[in-house]
Amino acid sequence: MLDRFKQDVQRWVVPQQVADPSLVTFGRTLKLLWLHKPLRAMLWLRFGSWCVSKHIPLATSMTMMILYYFHGLEIAPTADVGGGLYIAHPQGTVLSAKRIGRNCTVIHNVTVGMRNEWAFPEIGDDVFIGAGARVLGGIVVGDGARIGANAVVIQDVPAGATVVGIPARVIATAEDQA
């Protein structure tokens, strides 16, 4: 729990970037928790994940309620979420993914979840998901992908690609950006 939360805090030292781990001190962590409600949501998420690992079901349920009612974030503590998750504005955000990789950035009012069948997306490492985007179905979003604001993603996204539109289409690949 603490390792992943420390990685979350690293994303808030310099927002949306991964800071040097030596910059994450106890005092700085307390200050960031005081100033940034979304980081407090990440603390609750990590606490809920810890409760799941220790088989404390009541605390897990309470954590889900706190995340939803106080932070506007729907995410299950049972989710496999890598460290360094940065959710700029959790209100109206639903994250029901099979997996969310390390150092992902989610802006505001994003939905990640199932489409027509009981299959959920897999989000790779270092993925950026813009405001209002929808990532739906049993698809895979590759490492380093960028999803534009209000995009509706219903097909796999290659690693390093940028997608926009409804339905989302690739406008740039990793090779284009190199």
XYZ file of C-alpha atoms in Angstrom:
178
model
C 0.000 0.000 0.000
C 2.630 2.525 1.041
C 4.900 1.902 -1.964
C 2.126 2.606 -4.452
C 0.880 5.596 -2.474
C 4.417 7.014 -2.383
C 4.464 6.672 -6.190
C 1.101 8.511 -6.288
C 2.592 11.313 -4.175
C 5.565 11.570 -6.565
C 3.087 12.584 -9.280
C 1.815 15.483 -7.123
C 5.212 16.991 -6.216
C 5.391 18.217 -9.814
C 1.853 17.606 -11.167
C 1.579 15.074 -14.006
C 5.295 14.256 -13.842
C 7.234 11.646 -11.898
C 9.367 13.453 -9.327
C 12.585 12.230 -7.784
C 11.624 9.868 -4.915
C 13.918 11.789 -2.549
C 11.517 14.756 -2.836
C 8.735 12.732 -1.187
C 9.196 13.511 2.485
C 6.685 12.978 5.282
C 6.162 16.734 5.669
C 5.712 17.301 1.947
C 3.263 14.380 1.791
C 1.161 15.900 4.593
C 1.181 19.288 2.855
C 0.142 17.739 -0.462
C -2.644 15.769 1.255
C -3.867 18.985 2.880
C -3.839 20.936 -0.394
C -5.061 18.341 -2.899
C -8.356 16.520 -2.424
C -7.632 14.147 -5.359
C -4.507 12.926 -3.573
C -6.634 12.206 -0.507
C -8.807 10.061 -2.791
C -5.683 8.115 -3.798
C -4.895 7.544 -0.116
C -8.394 6.105 0.380
C -7.972 3.921 -2.709
C -4.680 2.530 -1.414
C -6.173 1.991 2.048
C -9.090 0.113 0.458
C -6.666 -2.052 -1.517
C -4.821 -2.829 1.710
C -8.143 -3.803 3.354
C -8.843 -6.155 0.434
C -5.427 -7.789 0.869
C -6.104 -8.248 4.606
C -9.667 -9.556 4.002
C -11.452 -6.745 5.855
C -14.705 -6.527 3.825
C -16.533 -3.897 5.890
C -13.626 -1.447 5.648
C -13.393 -2.130 1.905
C -17.084 -1.264 1.440
C -16.724 1.863 3.546
C -13.720 2.922 1.487
C -15.721 2.583 -1.742
C -18.486 4.748 -0.244
C -15.994 7.402 0.885
C -14.405 7.491 -2.578
C -17.802 7.913 -4.227
C -19.602 10.275 -1.839
C -16.712 12.523 -0.826
C -14.564 12.424 -3.954
C -17.000 11.559 -6.775
C -14.753 8.693 -7.871
C -16.040 5.230 -8.708
C -13.217 2.729 -8.495
C -13.095 -0.594 -6.714
C -10.276 -1.127 -4.218
C -10.025 -4.624 -5.719
C -8.808 -3.100 -8.998
C -5.212 -3.744 -10.079
C -3.948 -0.145 -10.131
C -0.237 0.565 -10.504
C 1.535 3.229 -8.491
C 1.698 6.809 -9.675
C -1.980 7.190 -10.600
C -2.707 10.907 -11.092
C -6.381 11.879 -11.234
C -6.522 15.654 -11.597
C -10.258 15.986 -10.841
C -11.895 12.744 -9.669
C -15.474 14.056 -9.715
C -17.584 12.140 -12.220
C -14.810 9.649 -12.974
C -15.519 5.916 -13.235
C -12.542 3.555 -13.480
C -13.607 -0.080 -13.937
C -10.590 -1.532 -15.672
C -9.096 -4.993 -15.612
C -5.763 -3.288 -14.977
C -4.425 0.266 -14.808
C -0.662 0.527 -15.236
C 1.939 2.707 -13.545
C 2.040 6.504 -13.850
C -1.304 6.934 -15.589
C -2.928 10.352 -15.807
C -6.711 10.750 -15.806
C -8.166 14.247 -16.095
C -11.922 14.749 -15.378
C -15.228 13.005 -16.028
C -13.571 9.942 -17.587
C -15.311 6.577 -17.908
C -13.320 3.364 -18.226
C -15.526 0.288 -18.207
C -17.476 -2.397 -20.005
C -19.370 -1.926 -23.233
C -21.807 -4.629 -24.403
C -20.238 -7.697 -22.838
C -18.692 -8.345 -19.424
C -15.171 -7.333 -20.489
C -13.133 -4.459 -19.138
C -10.244 -2.439 -20.620
C -6.591 -2.944 -19.768
C -4.686 0.317 -19.485
C -0.890 0.206 -19.913
C 1.814 2.226 -18.165
C 2.267 5.992 -18.696
C -1.134 6.451 -20.379
C -2.830 9.876 -20.537
C -6.656 9.996 -20.655
C -8.140 13.425 -21.420
C -11.248 15.018 -19.938
C -14.547 13.387 -20.826
C -12.977 10.409 -22.592
C -14.695 7.012 -22.661
C -12.642 3.798 -22.861
C -15.062 0.910 -23.298
C -15.006 -2.871 -23.633
C -12.350 -5.549 -23.440
C -9.712 -3.509 -25.237
C -6.025 -2.885 -24.560
C -4.553 0.612 -24.361
C -0.799 0.282 -24.922
C 1.965 1.832 -22.844
C 2.486 5.549 -23.412
C -0.781 6.040 -25.319
C -2.573 9.390 -25.249
C -6.364 9.596 -25.419
C -7.768 12.999 -26.332
C -10.567 14.833 -24.572
C -14.050 13.411 -25.230
C -12.686 10.527 -27.320
C -14.715 7.309 -27.349
C -12.252 4.421 -27.503
C -13.783 1.068 -28.505
C -10.779 -0.558 -30.209
C -7.246 -1.384 -29.068
C -4.827 1.553 -28.943
C -1.208 0.795 -29.932
C 1.601 1.698 -27.542
C 2.678 5.314 -27.955
C -0.292 6.257 -30.152
C -2.476 9.346 -29.805
C -6.202 8.844 -30.436
C -9.033 11.373 -30.742
C -12.623 11.509 -31.922
C -15.864 9.545 -31.803
C -15.113 6.750 -32.386
C -11.452 7.304 -31.575
C -8.929 7.035 -34.393
C -5.136 7.156 -34.332
C -3.749 10.561 -35.342
C -0.142 9.947 -34.307
C 2.003 6.919 -33.548
C 5.113 6.483 -31.427
C 7.219 6.699 -34.608
C 5.595 10.037 -35.563
C 6.410 11.500 -32.165
C 10.037 10.266 -32.061
